[in-house]
Amino acid sequence: MLLASDHFERCFLDFIARRELRVPRLRGSGEILGYASHGYGANPDDIEWIPASGRATLHSYAVYRQQYHPDFPPPYNVAHVALAEGPRLVSRIATDDGTPLAIGMPLRARFDPAGRLEFVPDPTPAA
């Protein structure tokens, strides 16, 4: 039997596999759910997945200097980002131009060539 939390995670990962960042929203109230909630207490049929803006803010980060996976040579950043819609998630920040990271800096989502979600510094202010 598929648990509600498994369904929630599967939906999120299916969208990511299609290179779509989406956020879960309750149909009745319009409330955006955090990813960590796994939709607990909600019927999966009551959740709709809406496109996210891709805008985010850097909440915290760490620089990994040891290689844990062959796809990520050190040093690389692992960050806790807050999406403009509210949910927070852990992801990588790619600093292609060497931009130094700063807590509170604006970010935008993108997918790397392998299809993995990552964020990059966004110099354009949010509208």
Short mmCIF file of N, CA, C and O in Angstrom, two decimals:
data_model
loop_
_atom_site.label_atom_id
_atom_site.label_comp_id
_atom_site.label_asym_id
_atom_site.label_seq_id
_atom_site.Cartn_x
_atom_site.Cartn_y
_atom_site.Cartn_z
N MET A 1 0.84 -1.18 0.00
CA MET A 1 0.00 0.00 0.00
C MET A 1 0.89 1.25 0.00
O MET A 1 1.86 1.33 0.74
N LEU A 2 0.54 2.21 -0.82
CA LEU A 2 1.30 3.45 -0.92
C LEU A 2 0.84 4.42 0.16
O LEU A 2 -0.34 4.76 0.24
N LEU A 3 1.74 4.81 1.04
CA LEU A 3 1.41 5.78 2.08
C LEU A 3 1.27 7.17 1.47
O LEU A 3 1.87 7.48 0.43
N ALA A 4 0.52 8.03 2.14
CA ALA A 4 0.34 9.41 1.65
C ALA A 4 1.69 10.11 1.50
O ALA A 4 1.92 10.83 0.54
N SER A 5 2.60 9.87 2.47
CA SER A 5 3.91 10.52 2.40
C SER A 5 4.72 10.02 1.20
O SER A 5 5.45 10.78 0.57
N ASP A 6 4.59 8.72 0.87
CA ASP A 6 5.28 8.18 -0.31
C ASP A 6 4.74 8.79 -1.59
O ASP A 6 5.48 9.12 -2.50
N HIS A 7 3.42 8.95 -1.65
CA HIS A 7 2.79 9.56 -2.82
C HIS A 7 3.27 11.00 -2.98
O HIS A 7 3.58 11.44 -4.09
N PHE A 8 3.34 11.72 -1.89
CA PHE A 8 3.78 13.12 -1.89
C PHE A 8 5.20 13.23 -2.44
O PHE A 8 5.48 14.01 -3.34
N GLU A 9 6.10 12.41 -1.90
CA GLU A 9 7.50 12.42 -2.36
C GLU A 9 7.60 11.99 -3.82
O GLU A 9 8.36 12.57 -4.59
N ARG A 10 6.85 10.98 -4.20
CA ARG A 10 6.87 10.49 -5.59
C ARG A 10 6.43 11.59 -6.55
O ARG A 10 7.03 11.78 -7.61
N CYS A 11 5.40 12.34 -6.19
CA CYS A 11 4.94 13.44 -7.04
C CYS A 11 6.04 14.48 -7.22
O CYS A 11 6.33 14.92 -8.34
N PHE A 12 6.67 14.89 -6.10
CA PHE A 12 7.74 15.87 -6.16
C PHE A 12 8.87 15.39 -7.07
O PHE A 12 9.33 16.11 -7.96
N LEU A 13 9.30 14.15 -6.88
CA LEU A 13 10.42 13.61 -7.66
C LEU A 13 10.05 13.43 -9.13
O LEU A 13 10.89 13.60 -10.02
N ASP A 14 8.80 13.08 -9.41
CA ASP A 14 8.36 12.96 -10.81
C ASP A 14 8.45 14.32 -11.51
O ASP A 14 8.86 14.39 -12.67
N PHE A 15 8.04 15.38 -10.83
CA PHE A 15 8.15 16.71 -11.44
C PHE A 15 9.61 17.10 -11.65
O PHE A 15 9.98 17.63 -12.70
N ILE A 16 10.46 16.82 -10.67
CA ILE A 16 11.88 17.13 -10.80
C ILE A 16 12.47 16.37 -11.99
O ILE A 16 13.25 16.93 -12.77
N ALA A 17 12.09 15.10 -12.17
CA ALA A 17 12.59 14.30 -13.29
C ALA A 17 12.19 14.92 -14.63
O ALA A 17 12.89 14.76 -15.62
N ARG A 18 11.07 15.66 -14.63
CA ARG A 18 10.63 16.35 -15.86
C ARG A 18 11.18 17.78 -15.91
O ARG A 18 10.75 18.58 -16.75
N ARG A 19 12.09 18.09 -14.99
CA ARG A 19 12.71 19.42 -14.90
C ARG A 19 11.66 20.50 -14.63
O ARG A 19 11.68 21.58 -15.22
N GLU A 20 10.78 20.19 -13.70
CA GLU A 20 9.75 21.14 -13.28
C GLU A 20 9.83 21.28 -11.76
O GLU A 20 9.76 20.29 -11.05
N LEU A 21 9.97 22.50 -11.29
CA LEU A 21 9.91 22.76 -9.85
C LEU A 21 8.48 23.20 -9.54
O LEU A 21 8.00 24.19 -10.08
N ARG A 22 7.82 22.41 -8.70
CA ARG A 22 6.44 22.71 -8.34
C ARG A 22 6.30 22.69 -6.83
O ARG A 22 7.09 22.07 -6.13
N VAL A 23 5.27 23.38 -6.35
CA VAL A 23 4.98 23.39 -4.92
C VAL A 23 3.59 22.81 -4.70
O VAL A 23 2.69 23.01 -5.53
N PRO A 24 3.41 22.10 -3.59
CA PRO A 24 2.10 21.52 -3.29
C PRO A 24 1.18 22.55 -2.63
O PRO A 24 1.59 23.29 -1.74
N ARG A 25 -0.07 22.56 -3.10
CA ARG A 25 -1.06 23.50 -2.56
C ARG A 25 -2.36 22.75 -2.30
O ARG A 25 -2.78 21.91 -3.11
N LEU A 26 -2.99 23.05 -1.17
CA LEU A 26 -4.29 22.47 -0.88
C LEU A 26 -5.35 23.11 -1.76
O LEU A 26 -5.43 24.34 -1.84
N ARG A 27 -6.12 22.28 -2.43
CA ARG A 27 -7.15 22.79 -3.34
C ARG A 27 -8.18 23.66 -2.63
O ARG A 27 -8.57 24.71 -3.14
N GLY A 28 -8.65 23.24 -1.48
CA GLY A 28 -9.73 23.96 -0.80
C GLY A 28 -9.32 25.32 -0.26
O GLY A 28 -10.01 26.31 -0.47
N SER A 29 -8.18 25.38 0.43
CA SER A 29 -7.78 26.62 1.09
C SER A 29 -6.75 27.42 0.32
O SER A 29 -6.56 28.61 0.59
N GLY A 30 -6.04 26.78 -0.60
CA GLY A 30 -4.97 27.48 -1.32
C GLY A 30 -3.67 27.52 -0.54
O GLY A 30 -2.69 28.12 -0.98
N GLU A 31 -3.65 26.87 0.64
CA GLU A 31 -2.44 26.87 1.47
C GLU A 31 -1.32 26.10 0.79
O GLU A 31 -1.52 24.99 0.30
N ILE A 32 -0.13 26.72 0.74
CA ILE A 32 1.05 26.05 0.21
C ILE A 32 1.62 25.17 1.32
O ILE A 32 1.80 25.63 2.45
N LEU A 33 1.91 23.93 0.99
CA LEU A 33 2.46 22.99 1.97
C LEU A 33 3.98 22.98 1.86
O LEU A 33 4.53 23.06 0.76
N GLY A 34 4.63 22.84 2.99
CA GLY A 34 6.08 22.67 2.98
C GLY A 34 6.43 21.26 2.53
O GLY A 34 5.66 20.32 2.74
N TYR A 35 7.57 21.10 1.88
CA TYR A 35 7.98 19.77 1.42
C TYR A 35 8.16 18.82 2.59
O TYR A 35 7.87 17.63 2.48
N ALA A 36 8.63 19.32 3.72
CA ALA A 36 8.87 18.45 4.87
C ALA A 36 7.57 17.91 5.47
O ALA A 36 7.58 16.94 6.21
N SER A 37 6.45 18.53 5.14
CA SER A 37 5.17 18.05 5.68
C SER A 37 4.76 16.71 5.09
O SER A 37 3.98 15.98 5.67
N HIS A 38 5.28 16.41 3.91
CA HIS A 38 4.92 15.19 3.18
C HIS A 38 3.42 15.07 3.00
O HIS A 38 2.90 13.98 2.80
N GLY A 39 2.72 16.17 3.10
CA GLY A 39 1.27 16.15 2.92
C GLY A 39 0.52 15.48 4.05
O GLY A 39 -0.64 15.12 3.89
N TYR A 40 1.16 15.30 5.23
CA TYR A 40 0.49 14.64 6.35
C TYR A 40 -0.83 15.32 6.67
O TYR A 40 -0.91 16.53 6.72
N GLY A 41 -1.84 14.52 6.88
CA GLY A 41 -3.15 15.03 7.24
C GLY A 41 -3.98 15.44 6.05
O GLY A 41 -5.15 15.80 6.20
N ALA A 42 -3.41 15.41 4.86
CA ALA A 42 -4.16 15.80 3.66
C ALA A 42 -4.38 14.59 2.76
O ALA A 42 -3.50 13.75 2.60
N ASN A 43 -5.55 14.52 2.21
CA ASN A 43 -5.84 13.50 1.21
C ASN A 43 -5.04 13.86 -0.05
O ASN A 43 -5.09 15.01 -0.50
N PRO A 44 -4.29 12.91 -0.62
CA PRO A 44 -3.52 13.24 -1.83
C PRO A 44 -4.36 13.85 -2.95
O PRO A 44 -3.86 14.67 -3.72
N ASP A 45 -5.65 13.53 -2.99
CA ASP A 45 -6.53 14.11 -4.02
C ASP A 45 -6.82 15.58 -3.76
O ASP A 45 -7.30 16.28 -4.64
N ASP A 46 -6.56 16.05 -2.53
CA ASP A 46 -6.80 17.44 -2.17
C ASP A 46 -5.58 18.32 -2.42
O ASP A 46 -5.62 19.51 -2.13
N ILE A 47 -4.50 17.74 -2.92
CA ILE A 47 -3.26 18.49 -3.16
C ILE A 47 -3.07 18.66 -4.66
O ILE A 47 -3.17 17.71 -5.43
N GLU A 48 -2.82 19.88 -5.06
CA GLU A 48 -2.45 20.16 -6.45
C GLU A 48 -1.03 20.69 -6.45
O GLU A 48 -0.60 21.35 -5.51
N TRP A 49 -0.30 20.39 -7.51
CA TRP A 49 1.09 20.81 -7.63
C TRP A 49 1.17 21.93 -8.65
O TRP A 49 0.93 21.72 -9.83
N ILE A 50 1.47 23.13 -8.17
CA ILE A 50 1.50 24.30 -9.06
C ILE A 50 2.95 24.68 -9.37
O ILE A 50 3.85 24.44 -8.57
N PRO A 51 3.17 25.26 -10.55
CA PRO A 51 4.55 25.66 -10.90
C PRO A 51 5.08 26.70 -9.92
O PRO A 51 4.37 27.62 -9.51
N ALA A 52 6.31 26.51 -9.51
CA ALA A 52 6.99 27.47 -8.63
C ALA A 52 7.63 28.55 -9.50
O ALA A 52 7.97 28.31 -10.66
N SER A 53 7.81 29.71 -8.93
CA SER A 53 8.43 30.82 -9.66
C SER A 53 9.90 30.56 -9.95
O SER A 53 10.45 31.13 -10.88
N GLY A 54 10.53 29.74 -9.11
CA GLY A 54 11.97 29.50 -9.24
C GLY A 54 12.80 30.48 -8.43
O GLY A 54 14.00 30.31 -8.29
N ARG A 55 12.14 31.51 -7.88
CA ARG A 55 12.86 32.47 -7.04
C ARG A 55 13.00 31.90 -5.63
O ARG A 55 12.10 31.23 -5.12
N ALA A 56 14.13 32.19 -5.01
CA ALA A 56 14.39 31.68 -3.67
C ALA A 56 15.36 32.62 -2.96
O ALA A 56 15.94 33.51 -3.57
N THR A 57 15.50 32.37 -1.66
CA THR A 57 16.44 33.11 -0.83
C THR A 57 17.33 32.12 -0.10
O THR A 57 16.84 31.09 0.39
N LEU A 58 18.61 32.43 -0.02
CA LEU A 58 19.54 31.56 0.69
C LEU A 58 19.31 31.69 2.19
O LEU A 58 19.43 32.78 2.76
N HIS A 59 18.97 30.57 2.83
CA HIS A 59 18.70 30.56 4.27
C HIS A 59 19.97 30.17 5.04
O HIS A 59 20.30 30.78 6.05
N SER A 60 20.66 29.14 4.58
CA SER A 60 21.94 28.73 5.18
C SER A 60 22.66 27.85 4.17
O SER A 60 22.06 27.38 3.20
N TYR A 61 23.95 27.63 4.41
CA TYR A 61 24.70 26.77 3.49
C TYR A 61 25.95 26.24 4.18
O TYR A 61 26.37 26.75 5.22
N ALA A 62 26.50 25.21 3.57
CA ALA A 62 27.77 24.64 4.01
C ALA A 62 28.61 24.37 2.77
O ALA A 62 28.07 24.06 1.71
N VAL A 63 29.91 24.48 2.90
CA VAL A 63 30.82 24.16 1.81
C VAL A 63 31.41 22.79 2.11
O VAL A 63 32.06 22.60 3.14
N TYR A 64 31.14 21.85 1.23
CA TYR A 64 31.68 20.50 1.38
C TYR A 64 33.06 20.46 0.73
O TYR A 64 33.21 20.81 -0.43
N ARG A 65 34.04 20.02 1.48
CA ARG A 65 35.40 19.94 0.98
C ARG A 65 35.87 18.51 0.79
O ARG A 65 36.98 18.27 0.38
N GLN A 66 34.98 17.57 1.10
CA GLN A 66 35.27 16.16 0.90
C GLN A 66 34.29 15.64 -0.16
O GLN A 66 33.12 16.01 -0.18
N GLN A 67 34.76 14.78 -1.03
CA GLN A 67 33.91 14.25 -2.08
C GLN A 67 33.12 13.05 -1.56
O GLN A 67 33.68 12.05 -1.12
N TYR A 68 31.78 13.17 -1.63
CA TYR A 68 30.89 12.10 -1.19
C TYR A 68 30.23 11.40 -2.36
O TYR A 68 29.64 10.35 -2.19
N HIS A 69 30.29 12.03 -3.53
CA HIS A 69 29.67 11.46 -4.72
C HIS A 69 30.53 11.85 -5.93
O HIS A 69 30.99 12.99 -6.02
N PRO A 70 30.73 10.92 -6.87
CA PRO A 70 31.61 11.23 -8.01
C PRO A 70 31.13 12.39 -8.88
O PRO A 70 31.94 13.03 -9.55
N ASP A 71 29.84 12.70 -8.84
CA ASP A 71 29.32 13.80 -9.66
C ASP A 71 29.59 15.18 -9.07
O ASP A 71 29.37 16.19 -9.72
N PHE A 72 30.05 15.21 -7.81
CA PHE A 72 30.24 16.50 -7.13
C PHE A 72 31.64 16.62 -6.56
O PHE A 72 31.87 16.36 -5.38
N PRO A 73 32.60 17.04 -7.39
CA PRO A 73 33.96 17.23 -6.86
C PRO A 73 33.99 18.44 -5.92
O PRO A 73 33.31 19.43 -6.15
N PRO A 74 34.77 18.34 -4.85
CA PRO A 74 34.84 19.46 -3.91
C PRO A 74 35.68 20.60 -4.47
O PRO A 74 36.49 20.37 -5.35
N PRO A 75 35.50 21.78 -3.94
CA PRO A 75 34.47 22.15 -2.98
C PRO A 75 33.14 22.41 -3.70
O PRO A 75 33.12 22.82 -4.86
N TYR A 76 32.04 22.14 -3.01
CA TYR A 76 30.72 22.47 -3.53
C TYR A 76 29.82 22.88 -2.37
O TYR A 76 30.09 22.57 -1.22
N ASN A 77 28.77 23.61 -2.70
CA ASN A 77 27.88 24.17 -1.69
C ASN A 77 26.63 23.32 -1.57
O ASN A 77 26.07 22.88 -2.57
N VAL A 78 26.19 23.13 -0.35
CA VAL A 78 24.90 22.52 -0.07
C VAL A 78 24.14 23.55 0.73
O VAL A 78 24.65 24.07 1.73
N ALA A 79 22.93 23.87 0.29
CA ALA A 79 22.22 24.99 0.88
C ALA A 79 20.79 24.64 1.27
O ALA A 79 20.17 23.75 0.71
N HIS A 80 20.31 25.40 2.24
CA HIS A 80 18.92 25.36 2.65
C HIS A 80 18.33 26.65 2.08
O HIS A 80 18.74 27.75 2.46
N VAL A 81 17.41 26.50 1.12
CA VAL A 81 16.85 27.67 0.46
C VAL A 81 15.36 27.77 0.74
O VAL A 81 14.68 26.76 0.92
N ALA A 82 14.87 28.99 0.80
CA ALA A 82 13.45 29.25 0.99
C ALA A 82 12.89 29.73 -0.34
O ALA A 82 13.32 30.75 -0.87
N LEU A 83 11.96 28.96 -0.90
CA LEU A 83 11.32 29.36 -2.14
C LEU A 83 10.44 30.58 -1.90
O LEU A 83 9.91 30.77 -0.79
N ALA A 84 10.24 31.39 -2.92
CA ALA A 84 9.39 32.58 -2.81
C ALA A 84 7.98 32.20 -2.36
O ALA A 84 7.33 32.97 -1.66
N GLU A 85 7.54 31.01 -2.70
CA GLU A 85 6.21 30.54 -2.34
C GLU A 85 6.11 30.07 -0.89
O GLU A 85 5.03 29.82 -0.38
N GLY A 86 7.26 29.91 -0.20
CA GLY A 86 7.26 29.54 1.19
C GLY A 86 8.02 28.28 1.56
O GLY A 86 8.76 28.28 2.54
N PRO A 87 7.84 27.17 0.83
CA PRO A 87 8.54 25.95 1.23
C PRO A 87 10.06 26.12 1.18
O PRO A 87 10.59 26.91 0.41
N ARG A 88 10.72 25.35 2.03
CA ARG A 88 12.19 25.32 2.05
C ARG A 88 12.66 23.95 1.61
O ARG A 88 11.98 22.95 1.82
N LEU A 89 13.82 23.92 1.00
CA LEU A 89 14.41 22.65 0.61
C LEU A 89 15.92 22.74 0.60
O LEU A 89 16.49 23.82 0.64
N VAL A 90 16.55 21.58 0.57
CA VAL A 90 18.01 21.49 0.53
C VAL A 90 18.41 21.23 -0.91
O VAL A 90 17.83 20.37 -1.58
N SER A 91 19.37 21.98 -1.39
CA SER A 91 19.83 21.84 -2.77
C SER A 91 21.28 22.32 -2.85
O SER A 91 21.87 22.75 -1.87
N ARG A 92 21.79 22.25 -4.05
CA ARG A 92 23.14 22.73 -4.33
C ARG A 92 23.04 24.12 -4.92
O ARG A 92 22.07 24.45 -5.60
N ILE A 93 24.05 24.94 -4.65
CA ILE A 93 24.14 26.25 -5.30
C ILE A 93 25.34 26.22 -6.22
O ILE A 93 26.46 25.94 -5.78
N ALA A 94 25.11 26.48 -7.48
CA ALA A 94 26.19 26.56 -8.46
C ALA A 94 26.60 28.02 -8.57
O ALA A 94 25.77 28.89 -8.82
N THR A 95 27.87 28.27 -8.36
CA THR A 95 28.38 29.64 -8.49
C THR A 95 29.32 29.65 -9.68
O THR A 95 30.54 29.63 -9.52
N ASP A 96 28.72 29.66 -10.86
CA ASP A 96 29.49 29.58 -12.11
C ASP A 96 30.52 30.69 -12.25
O ASP A 96 31.59 30.48 -12.80
N ASP A 97 30.18 31.87 -11.75
CA ASP A 97 31.09 33.00 -11.91
C ASP A 97 31.87 33.32 -10.64
O ASP A 97 32.51 34.36 -10.54
N GLY A 98 31.80 32.42 -9.65
CA GLY A 98 32.54 32.63 -8.41
C GLY A 98 31.90 33.61 -7.46
O GLY A 98 32.54 34.07 -6.51
N THR A 99 30.63 33.95 -7.68
CA THR A 99 29.94 34.87 -6.78
C THR A 99 29.98 34.33 -5.35
O THR A 99 29.61 33.18 -5.12
N PRO A 100 30.44 35.13 -4.39
CA PRO A 100 30.45 34.64 -2.99
C PRO A 100 29.01 34.52 -2.47
O PRO A 100 28.14 35.33 -2.82
N LEU A 101 28.78 33.51 -1.66
CA LEU A 101 27.45 33.29 -1.09
C LEU A 101 27.27 34.16 0.14
O LEU A 101 28.21 34.42 0.89
N ALA A 102 26.02 34.61 0.33
CA ALA A 102 25.68 35.41 1.51
C ALA A 102 24.26 35.06 1.93
O ALA A 102 23.36 34.98 1.09
N ILE A 103 24.07 34.82 3.22
CA ILE A 103 22.75 34.52 3.74
C ILE A 103 21.81 35.66 3.34
O ILE A 103 22.14 36.83 3.44
N GLY A 104 20.63 35.29 2.85
CA GLY A 104 19.64 36.28 2.43
C GLY A 104 19.73 36.66 0.97
O GLY A 104 18.88 37.40 0.46
N MET A 105 20.75 36.18 0.25
CA MET A 105 20.90 36.57 -1.15
C MET A 105 19.81 35.92 -2.01
O MET A 105 19.35 34.82 -1.71
N PRO A 106 19.38 36.62 -3.06
CA PRO A 106 18.38 36.04 -3.96
C PRO A 106 19.00 34.95 -4.85
O PRO A 106 20.15 35.06 -5.29
N LEU A 107 18.21 33.92 -5.09
CA LEU A 107 18.62 32.80 -5.93
C LEU A 107 17.53 32.52 -6.94
O LEU A 107 16.38 32.95 -6.78
N ARG A 108 17.88 31.75 -7.95
CA ARG A 108 16.87 31.25 -8.88
C ARG A 108 17.19 29.79 -9.19
O ARG A 108 18.35 29.38 -9.20
N ALA A 109 16.14 29.04 -9.41
CA ALA A 109 16.28 27.61 -9.68
C ALA A 109 16.64 27.37 -11.14
O ALA A 109 16.26 28.14 -12.03
N ARG A 110 17.35 26.29 -11.36
CA ARG A 110 17.63 25.81 -12.71
C ARG A 110 17.93 24.31 -12.58
O ARG A 110 18.06 23.79 -11.48
N PHE A 111 18.04 23.65 -13.71
CA PHE A 111 18.42 22.25 -13.72
C PHE A 111 19.75 22.12 -14.43
O PHE A 111 19.97 22.74 -15.47
N ASP A 112 20.66 21.34 -13.84
CA ASP A 112 21.97 21.16 -14.46
C ASP A 112 21.82 20.22 -15.66
O ASP A 112 20.74 19.67 -15.90
N PRO A 113 22.87 20.04 -16.46
CA PRO A 113 22.76 19.19 -17.66
C PRO A 113 22.29 17.76 -17.37
O PRO A 113 21.67 17.13 -18.23
N ALA A 114 22.54 17.27 -16.16
CA ALA A 114 22.10 15.91 -15.80
C ALA A 114 20.65 15.90 -15.29
O ALA A 114 20.13 14.85 -14.96
N GLY A 115 20.01 17.08 -15.22
CA GLY A 115 18.62 17.15 -14.78
C GLY A 115 18.43 17.33 -13.29
O GLY A 115 17.32 17.23 -12.79
N ARG A 116 19.50 17.63 -12.56
CA ARG A 116 19.39 17.83 -11.12
C ARG A 116 19.03 19.29 -10.82
O ARG A 116 19.59 20.21 -11.41
N LEU A 117 18.13 19.47 -9.87
CA LEU A 117 17.76 20.81 -9.43
C LEU A 117 18.94 21.45 -8.71
O LEU A 117 19.58 20.81 -7.87
N GLU A 118 19.20 22.70 -9.04
CA GLU A 118 20.21 23.48 -8.33
C GLU A 118 19.77 24.93 -8.37
O GLU A 118 18.84 25.28 -9.09
N PHE A 119 20.44 25.75 -7.60
CA PHE A 119 20.13 27.17 -7.57
C PHE A 119 21.37 27.95 -7.92
O PHE A 119 22.49 27.46 -7.73
N VAL A 120 21.18 29.13 -8.47
CA VAL A 120 22.28 30.03 -8.81
C VAL A 120 21.95 31.41 -8.26
O VAL A 120 20.77 31.77 -8.11
N PRO A 121 22.98 32.21 -7.93
CA PRO A 121 22.73 33.57 -7.50
C PRO A 121 21.94 34.34 -8.57
O PRO A 121 22.19 34.17 -9.77
N ASP A 122 20.98 35.14 -8.12
CA ASP A 122 20.13 35.89 -9.03
C ASP A 122 20.32 37.38 -8.77
O ASP A 122 19.84 37.90 -7.76
N PRO A 123 21.02 38.07 -9.68
CA PRO A 123 21.29 39.48 -9.45
C PRO A 123 20.08 40.39 -9.73
O PRO A 123 20.08 41.55 -9.38
N THR A 124 19.03 39.83 -10.34
CA THR A 124 17.86 40.65 -10.66
C THR A 124 16.90 40.66 -9.49
O THR A 124 16.58 39.61 -8.94
N PRO A 125 16.44 41.83 -9.09
CA PRO A 125 15.51 41.88 -7.94
C PRO A 125 14.16 41.27 -8.30
O PRO A 125 13.75 41.30 -9.46
N ALA A 126 13.50 40.72 -7.30
CA ALA A 126 12.16 40.16 -7.51
C ALA A 126 11.19 41.30 -7.82
O ALA A 126 11.31 42.40 -7.31
N ALA A 127 10.23 41.00 -8.68
CA ALA A 127 9.26 42.03 -9.07
C ALA A 127 8.24 42.26 -7.99
O ALA A 127 7.92 41.46 -7.20
#
